[in-house]
PDB file of C-alpha atoms in Angstrom:
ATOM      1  CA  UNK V   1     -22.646  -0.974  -7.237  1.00 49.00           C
ATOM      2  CA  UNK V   2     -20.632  -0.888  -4.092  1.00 54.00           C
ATOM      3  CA  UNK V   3     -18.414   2.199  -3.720  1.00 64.00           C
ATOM      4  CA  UNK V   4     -15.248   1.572  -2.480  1.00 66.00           C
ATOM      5  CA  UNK V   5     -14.186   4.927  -1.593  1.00 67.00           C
ATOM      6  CA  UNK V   6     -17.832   5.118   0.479  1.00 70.00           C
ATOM      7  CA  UNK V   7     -17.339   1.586   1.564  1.00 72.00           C
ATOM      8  CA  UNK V   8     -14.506   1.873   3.758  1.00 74.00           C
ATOM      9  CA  UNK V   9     -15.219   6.073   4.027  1.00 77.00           C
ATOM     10  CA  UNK V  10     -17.614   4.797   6.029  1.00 79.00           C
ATOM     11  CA  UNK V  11     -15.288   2.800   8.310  1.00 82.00           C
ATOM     12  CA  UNK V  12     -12.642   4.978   8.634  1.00 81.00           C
ATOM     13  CA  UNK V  13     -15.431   7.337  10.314  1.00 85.00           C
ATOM     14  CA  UNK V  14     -16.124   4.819  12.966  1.00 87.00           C
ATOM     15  CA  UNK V  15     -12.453   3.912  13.633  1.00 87.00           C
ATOM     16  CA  UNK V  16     -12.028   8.100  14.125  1.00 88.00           C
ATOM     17  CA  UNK V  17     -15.851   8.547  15.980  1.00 88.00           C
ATOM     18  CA  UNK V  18     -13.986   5.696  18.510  1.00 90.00           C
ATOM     19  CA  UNK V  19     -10.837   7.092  19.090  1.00 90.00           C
ATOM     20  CA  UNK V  20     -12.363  10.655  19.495  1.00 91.00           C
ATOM     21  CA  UNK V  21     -14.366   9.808  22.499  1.00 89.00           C
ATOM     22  CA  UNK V  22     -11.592   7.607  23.978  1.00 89.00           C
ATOM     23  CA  UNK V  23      -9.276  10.627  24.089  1.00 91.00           C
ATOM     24  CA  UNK V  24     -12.336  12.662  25.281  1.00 92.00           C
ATOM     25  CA  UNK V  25     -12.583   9.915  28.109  1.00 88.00           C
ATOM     26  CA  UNK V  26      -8.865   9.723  29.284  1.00 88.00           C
ATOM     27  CA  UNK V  27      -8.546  13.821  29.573  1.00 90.00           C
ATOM     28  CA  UNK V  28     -11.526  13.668  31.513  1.00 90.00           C
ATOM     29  CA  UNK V  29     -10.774  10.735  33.729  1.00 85.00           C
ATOM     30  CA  UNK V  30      -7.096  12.901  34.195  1.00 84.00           C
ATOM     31  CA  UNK V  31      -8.892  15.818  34.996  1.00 87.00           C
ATOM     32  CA  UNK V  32     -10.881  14.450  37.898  1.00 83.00           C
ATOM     33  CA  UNK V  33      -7.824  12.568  39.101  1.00 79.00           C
ATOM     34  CA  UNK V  34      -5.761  15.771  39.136  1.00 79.00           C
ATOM     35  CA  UNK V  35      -8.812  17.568  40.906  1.00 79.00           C
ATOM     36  CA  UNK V  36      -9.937  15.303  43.066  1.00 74.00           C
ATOM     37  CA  UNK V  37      -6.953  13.376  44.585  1.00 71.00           C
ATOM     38  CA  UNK V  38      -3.946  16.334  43.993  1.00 71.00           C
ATOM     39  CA  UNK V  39      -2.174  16.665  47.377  1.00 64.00           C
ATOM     40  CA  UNK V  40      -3.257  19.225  49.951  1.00 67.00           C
ATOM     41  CA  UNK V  41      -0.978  20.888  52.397  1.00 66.00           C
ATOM     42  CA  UNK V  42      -1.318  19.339  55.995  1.00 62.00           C
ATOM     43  CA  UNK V  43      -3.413  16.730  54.585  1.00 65.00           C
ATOM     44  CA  UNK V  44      -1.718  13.179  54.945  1.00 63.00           C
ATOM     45  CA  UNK V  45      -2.245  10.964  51.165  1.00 63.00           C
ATOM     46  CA  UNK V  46      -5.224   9.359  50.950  1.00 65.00           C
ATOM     47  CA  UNK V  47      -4.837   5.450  50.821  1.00 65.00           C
ATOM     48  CA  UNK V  48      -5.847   3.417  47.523  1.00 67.00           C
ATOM     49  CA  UNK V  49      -8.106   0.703  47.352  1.00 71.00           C
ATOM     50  CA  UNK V  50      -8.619  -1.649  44.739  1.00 72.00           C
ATOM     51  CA  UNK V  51     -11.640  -1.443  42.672  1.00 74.00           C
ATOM     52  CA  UNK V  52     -11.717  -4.833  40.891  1.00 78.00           C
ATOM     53  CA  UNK V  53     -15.795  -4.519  39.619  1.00 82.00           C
ATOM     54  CA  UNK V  54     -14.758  -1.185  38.291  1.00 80.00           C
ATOM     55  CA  UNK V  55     -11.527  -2.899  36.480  1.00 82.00           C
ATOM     56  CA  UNK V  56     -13.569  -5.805  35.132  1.00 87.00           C
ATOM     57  CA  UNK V  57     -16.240  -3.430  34.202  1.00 88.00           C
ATOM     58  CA  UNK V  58     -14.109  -1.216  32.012  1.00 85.00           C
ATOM     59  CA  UNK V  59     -12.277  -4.423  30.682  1.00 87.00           C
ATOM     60  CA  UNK V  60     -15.591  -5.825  29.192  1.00 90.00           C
ATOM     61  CA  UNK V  61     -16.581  -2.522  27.520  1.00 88.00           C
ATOM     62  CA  UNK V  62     -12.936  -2.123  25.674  1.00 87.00           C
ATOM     63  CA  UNK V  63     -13.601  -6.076  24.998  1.00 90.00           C
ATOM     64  CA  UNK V  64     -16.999  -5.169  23.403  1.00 90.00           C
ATOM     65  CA  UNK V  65     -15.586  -1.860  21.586  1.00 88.00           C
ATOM     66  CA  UNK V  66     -12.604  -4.153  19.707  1.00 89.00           C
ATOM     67  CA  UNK V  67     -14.982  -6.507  19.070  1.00 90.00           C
ATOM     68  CA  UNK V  68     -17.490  -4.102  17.202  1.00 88.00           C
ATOM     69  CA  UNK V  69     -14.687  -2.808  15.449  1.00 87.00           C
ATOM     70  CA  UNK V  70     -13.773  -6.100  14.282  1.00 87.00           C
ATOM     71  CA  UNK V  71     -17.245  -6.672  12.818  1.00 88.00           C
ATOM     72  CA  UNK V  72     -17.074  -3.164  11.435  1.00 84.00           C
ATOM     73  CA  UNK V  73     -13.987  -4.019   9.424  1.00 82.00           C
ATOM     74  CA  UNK V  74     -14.668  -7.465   8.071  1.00 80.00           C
ATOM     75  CA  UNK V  75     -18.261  -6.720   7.063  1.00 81.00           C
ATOM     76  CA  UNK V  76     -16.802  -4.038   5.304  1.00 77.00           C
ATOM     77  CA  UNK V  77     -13.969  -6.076   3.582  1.00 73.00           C
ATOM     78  CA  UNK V  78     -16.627  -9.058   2.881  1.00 74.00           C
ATOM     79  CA  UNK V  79     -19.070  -6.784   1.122  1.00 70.00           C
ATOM     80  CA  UNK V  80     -16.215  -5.524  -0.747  1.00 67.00           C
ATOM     81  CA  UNK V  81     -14.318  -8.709  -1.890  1.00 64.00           C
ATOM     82  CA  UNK V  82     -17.359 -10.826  -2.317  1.00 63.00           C
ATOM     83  CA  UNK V  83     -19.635  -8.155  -4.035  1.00 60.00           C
ATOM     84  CA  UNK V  84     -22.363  -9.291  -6.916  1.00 61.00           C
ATOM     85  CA  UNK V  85     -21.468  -6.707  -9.231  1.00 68.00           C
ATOM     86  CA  UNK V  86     -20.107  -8.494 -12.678  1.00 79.00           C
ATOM     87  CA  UNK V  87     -16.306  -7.546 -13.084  1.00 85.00           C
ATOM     88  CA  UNK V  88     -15.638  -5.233 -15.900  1.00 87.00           C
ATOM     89  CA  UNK V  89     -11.718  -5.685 -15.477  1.00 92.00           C
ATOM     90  CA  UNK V  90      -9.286  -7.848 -14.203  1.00 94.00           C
ATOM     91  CA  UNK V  91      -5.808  -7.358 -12.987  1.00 94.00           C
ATOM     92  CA  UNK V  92      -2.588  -9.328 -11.923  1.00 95.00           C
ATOM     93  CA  UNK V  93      -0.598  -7.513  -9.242  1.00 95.00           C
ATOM     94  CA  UNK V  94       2.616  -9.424  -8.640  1.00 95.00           C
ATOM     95  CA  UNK V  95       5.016  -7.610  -5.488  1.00 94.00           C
ATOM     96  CA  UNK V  96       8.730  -8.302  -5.414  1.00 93.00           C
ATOM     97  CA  UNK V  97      11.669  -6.541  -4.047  1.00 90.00           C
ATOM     98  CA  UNK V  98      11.798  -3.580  -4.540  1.00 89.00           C
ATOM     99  CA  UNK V  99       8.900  -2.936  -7.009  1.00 91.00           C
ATOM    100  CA  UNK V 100       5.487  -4.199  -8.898  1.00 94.00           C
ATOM    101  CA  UNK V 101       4.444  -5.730 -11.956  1.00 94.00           C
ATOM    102  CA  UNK V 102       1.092  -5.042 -12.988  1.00 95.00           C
ATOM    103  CA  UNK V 103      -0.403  -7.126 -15.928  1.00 94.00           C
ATOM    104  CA  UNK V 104      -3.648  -7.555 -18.031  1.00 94.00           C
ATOM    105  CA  UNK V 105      -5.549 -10.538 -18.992  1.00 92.00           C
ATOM    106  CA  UNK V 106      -7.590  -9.159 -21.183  1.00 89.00           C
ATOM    107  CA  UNK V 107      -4.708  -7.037 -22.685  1.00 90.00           C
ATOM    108  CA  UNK V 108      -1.897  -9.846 -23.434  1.00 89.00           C
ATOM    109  CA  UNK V 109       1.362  -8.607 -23.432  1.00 88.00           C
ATOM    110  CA  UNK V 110       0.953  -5.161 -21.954  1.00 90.00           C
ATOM    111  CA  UNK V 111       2.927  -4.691 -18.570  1.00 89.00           C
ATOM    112  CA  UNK V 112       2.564  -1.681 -16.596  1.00 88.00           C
ATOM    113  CA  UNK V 113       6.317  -2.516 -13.839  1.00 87.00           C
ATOM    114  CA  UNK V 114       8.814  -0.508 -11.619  1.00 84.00           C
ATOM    115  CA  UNK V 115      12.249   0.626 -13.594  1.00 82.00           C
ATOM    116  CA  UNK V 116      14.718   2.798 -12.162  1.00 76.00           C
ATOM    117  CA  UNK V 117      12.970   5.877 -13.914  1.00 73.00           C
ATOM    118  CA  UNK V 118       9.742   5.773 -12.942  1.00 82.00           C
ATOM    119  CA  UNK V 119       7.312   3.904 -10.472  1.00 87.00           C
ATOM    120  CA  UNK V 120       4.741   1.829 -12.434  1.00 91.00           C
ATOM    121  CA  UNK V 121       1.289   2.949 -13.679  1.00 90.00           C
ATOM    122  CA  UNK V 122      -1.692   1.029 -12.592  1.00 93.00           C
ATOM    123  CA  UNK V 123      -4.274   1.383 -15.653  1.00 93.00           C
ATOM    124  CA  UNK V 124      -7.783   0.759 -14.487  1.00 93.00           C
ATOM    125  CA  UNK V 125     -11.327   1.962 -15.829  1.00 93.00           C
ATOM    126  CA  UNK V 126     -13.002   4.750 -13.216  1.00 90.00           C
ATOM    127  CA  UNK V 127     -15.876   3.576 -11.512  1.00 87.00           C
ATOM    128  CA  UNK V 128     -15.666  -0.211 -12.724  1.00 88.00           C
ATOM    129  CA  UNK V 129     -15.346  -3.301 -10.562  1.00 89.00           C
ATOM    130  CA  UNK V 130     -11.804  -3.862 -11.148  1.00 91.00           C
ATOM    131  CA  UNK V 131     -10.607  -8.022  -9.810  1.00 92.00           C
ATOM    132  CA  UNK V 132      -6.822  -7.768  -8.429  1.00 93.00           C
ATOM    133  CA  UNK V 133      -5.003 -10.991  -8.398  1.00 95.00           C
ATOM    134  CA  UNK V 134      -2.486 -10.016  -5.553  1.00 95.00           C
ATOM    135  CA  UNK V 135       0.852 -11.845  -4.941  1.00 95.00           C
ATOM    136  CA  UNK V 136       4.382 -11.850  -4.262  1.00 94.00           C
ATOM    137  CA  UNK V 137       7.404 -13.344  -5.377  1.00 93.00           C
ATOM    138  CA  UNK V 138       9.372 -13.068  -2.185  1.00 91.00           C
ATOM    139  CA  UNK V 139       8.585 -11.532   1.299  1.00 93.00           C
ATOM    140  CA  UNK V 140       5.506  -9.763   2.735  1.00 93.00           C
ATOM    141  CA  UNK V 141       4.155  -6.755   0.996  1.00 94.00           C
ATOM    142  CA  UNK V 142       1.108  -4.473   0.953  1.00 93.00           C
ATOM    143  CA  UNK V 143      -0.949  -3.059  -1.733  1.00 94.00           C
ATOM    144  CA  UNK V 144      -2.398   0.023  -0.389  1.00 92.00           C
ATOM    145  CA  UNK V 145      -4.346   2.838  -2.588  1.00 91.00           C
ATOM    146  CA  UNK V 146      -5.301   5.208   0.647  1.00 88.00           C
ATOM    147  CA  UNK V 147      -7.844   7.230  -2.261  1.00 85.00           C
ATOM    148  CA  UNK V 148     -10.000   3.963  -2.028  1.00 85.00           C
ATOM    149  CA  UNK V 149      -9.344   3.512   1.718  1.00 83.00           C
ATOM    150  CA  UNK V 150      -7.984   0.137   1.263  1.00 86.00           C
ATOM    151  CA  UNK V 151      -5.075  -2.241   1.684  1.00 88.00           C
ATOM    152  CA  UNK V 152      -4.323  -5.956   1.230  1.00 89.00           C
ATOM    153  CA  UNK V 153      -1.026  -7.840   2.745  1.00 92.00           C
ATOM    154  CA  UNK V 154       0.500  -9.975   0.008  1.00 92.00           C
ATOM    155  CA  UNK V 155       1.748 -13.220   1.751  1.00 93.00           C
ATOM    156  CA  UNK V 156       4.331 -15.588   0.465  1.00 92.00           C
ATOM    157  CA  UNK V 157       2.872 -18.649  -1.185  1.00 90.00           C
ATOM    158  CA  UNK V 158      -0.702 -16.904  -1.415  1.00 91.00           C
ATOM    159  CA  UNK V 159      -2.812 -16.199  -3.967  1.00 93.00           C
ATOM    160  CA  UNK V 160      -5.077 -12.819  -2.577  1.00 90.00           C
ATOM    161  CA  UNK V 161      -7.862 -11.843  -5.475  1.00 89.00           C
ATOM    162  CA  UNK V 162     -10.146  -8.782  -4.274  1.00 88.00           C
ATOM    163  CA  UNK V 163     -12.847  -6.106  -5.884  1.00 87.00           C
ATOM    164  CA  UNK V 164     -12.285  -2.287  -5.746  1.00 88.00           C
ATOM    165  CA  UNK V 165     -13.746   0.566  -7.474  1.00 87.00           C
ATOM    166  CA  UNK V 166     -11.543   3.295  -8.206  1.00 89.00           C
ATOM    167  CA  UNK V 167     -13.067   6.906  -8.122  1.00 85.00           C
ATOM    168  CA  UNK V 168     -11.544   9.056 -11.907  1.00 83.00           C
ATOM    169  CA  UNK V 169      -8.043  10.314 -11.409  1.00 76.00           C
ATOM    170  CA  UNK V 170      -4.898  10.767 -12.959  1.00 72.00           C
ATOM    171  CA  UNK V 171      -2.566  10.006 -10.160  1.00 82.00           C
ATOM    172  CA  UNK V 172      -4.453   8.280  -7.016  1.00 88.00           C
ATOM    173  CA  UNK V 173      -1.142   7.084  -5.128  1.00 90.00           C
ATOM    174  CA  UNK V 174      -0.540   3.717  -4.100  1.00 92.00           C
ATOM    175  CA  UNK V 175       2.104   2.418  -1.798  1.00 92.00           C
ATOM    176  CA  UNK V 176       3.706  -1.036  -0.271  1.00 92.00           C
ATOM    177  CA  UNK V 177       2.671  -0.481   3.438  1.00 89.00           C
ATOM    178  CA  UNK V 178       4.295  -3.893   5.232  1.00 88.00           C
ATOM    179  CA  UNK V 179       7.811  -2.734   5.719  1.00 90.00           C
ATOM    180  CA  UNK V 180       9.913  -5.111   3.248  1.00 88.00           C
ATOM    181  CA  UNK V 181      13.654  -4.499   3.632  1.00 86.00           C
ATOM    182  CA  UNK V 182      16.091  -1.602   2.350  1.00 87.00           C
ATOM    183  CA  UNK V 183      14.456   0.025  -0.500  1.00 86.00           C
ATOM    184  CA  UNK V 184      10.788  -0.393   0.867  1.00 89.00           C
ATOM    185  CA  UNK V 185      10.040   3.423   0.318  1.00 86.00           C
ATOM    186  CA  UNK V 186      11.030   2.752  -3.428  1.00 86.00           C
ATOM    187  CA  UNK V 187       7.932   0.563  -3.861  1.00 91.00           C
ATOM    188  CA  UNK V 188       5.432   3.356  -4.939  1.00 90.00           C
ATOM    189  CA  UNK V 189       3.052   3.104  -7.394  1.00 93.00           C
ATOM    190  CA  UNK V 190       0.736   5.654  -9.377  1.00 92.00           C
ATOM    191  CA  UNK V 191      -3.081   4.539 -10.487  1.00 93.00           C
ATOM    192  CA  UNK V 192      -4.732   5.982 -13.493  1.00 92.00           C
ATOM    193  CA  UNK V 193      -8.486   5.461 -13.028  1.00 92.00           C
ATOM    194  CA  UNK V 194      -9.833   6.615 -16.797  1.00 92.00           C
ATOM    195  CA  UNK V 195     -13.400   7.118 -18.055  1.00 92.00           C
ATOM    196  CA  UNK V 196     -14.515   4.451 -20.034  1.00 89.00           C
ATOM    197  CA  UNK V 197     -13.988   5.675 -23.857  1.00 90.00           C
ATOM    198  CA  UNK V 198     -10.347   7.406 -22.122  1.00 91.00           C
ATOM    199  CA  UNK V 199      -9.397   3.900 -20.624  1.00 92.00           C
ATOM    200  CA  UNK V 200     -11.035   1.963 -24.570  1.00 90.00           C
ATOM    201  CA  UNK V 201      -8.609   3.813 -26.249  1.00 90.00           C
ATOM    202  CA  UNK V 202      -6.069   3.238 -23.774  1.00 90.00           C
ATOM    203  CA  UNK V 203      -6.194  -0.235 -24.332  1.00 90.00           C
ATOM    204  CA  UNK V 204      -6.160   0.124 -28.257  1.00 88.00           C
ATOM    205  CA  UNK V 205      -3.430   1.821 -28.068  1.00 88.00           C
ATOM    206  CA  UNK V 206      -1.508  -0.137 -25.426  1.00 85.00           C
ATOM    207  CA  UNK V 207      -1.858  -3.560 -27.381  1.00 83.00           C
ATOM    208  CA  UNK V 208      -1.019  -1.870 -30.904  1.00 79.00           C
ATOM    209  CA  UNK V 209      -5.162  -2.645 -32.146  1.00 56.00           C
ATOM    210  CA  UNK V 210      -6.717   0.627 -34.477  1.00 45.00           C
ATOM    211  CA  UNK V 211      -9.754   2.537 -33.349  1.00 41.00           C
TER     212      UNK V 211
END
């Protein structure tokens, strides 16, 4: 089963390995500048030159560092939304301003949505593929769950479905991360990943059926 936690874990390292040695690079490449070209009394500036082989050089390797990246990320996403593993649980994720509605196919009737009280409660089983049907009803939105290190835009007009696994947790924060007008910060959303007998009688419960 693929871990999504581990999945893009795994990604975020590579994004961080990156962008440590470029700032390792440009305070090194500053340090030689300030050493070796700093003015010196009774010394008259040193002309520049251009250095176009050196330019295209370091053009081509930030060229072939993006495009690693890329392949990085979309391997990772593709493994992730078009993983073999049979889905235990499917979900309908519907974005609107300013809120969610999250709903069940398997559980008809039960709807987990924002109300001026609360933010809404994503029910999911721990460790389970879980299928999210993803859209919105107006603008661009974002369903982002940074404890699963992943996030989706939710496009008007489009229908977005993708597989996560969500590690056990009572309150693994989710979020709308495309800014979406006014109340964007209001669009917050909690997910409660259970174990599979807590998240059975969950659903017993939740549709009104006895043990």
């Amino acid at each position: 089963m693929i871990e999504t936690q581990n999945e893009f874990g795994d990604v975020n390292r590579v994004y961080l390995a990156v962008a440590a040695a470029v700032v390792v690079v440009i305070w090194l490449a500053f340090a030689v500048a300030i050493v070796r070209f700093r003015a010196r009394r009774g010394h008259a500036p040193r002309p520049t030159r251009d250095r176009n082989g050196l330019e295209i050089a370091i053009a081509a390797l930030l060229a072939c560092v993006v495009a690693g990246l890329v392949v990085v990320t979309f391997s990772a996403n593709a493994r992730e939304t078009e993983n073999g593993d049979p889905v235990r649980f499917r979900v309908e994720a519907l974005a609107y301003k300013w809120g969610w509605r999250f709903t069940y196919p398997s559980l008809p009737g039960v709807v987990d949505r924002t109300t001026d009280r609360r933010p809404p409660i994503l029910h999911v089983p721990a460790g389970a593929t879980v299928q999210v049907t993803l859209r919105t009803q107006d603008v661009t939105h974002a369903f982002w769950v940074p404890a699963v290190r992943y996030k989706s835009d939710a496009w008007p007009g489009d229908v977005h479905r993708f597989r996560l696994v969500f590690p056990p947790g009572d309150h693994l924060s989710g979020h709308c991360a495309q800014y979406c007008g006014l109340r964007h910060s209001d669009m917050g959303f909690t997910v409660h990943a259970m174990p599979a007998a807590a998240f059975r009688a969950w659903s017993r419960r939740a549709t009104g059926r006895r043990a």
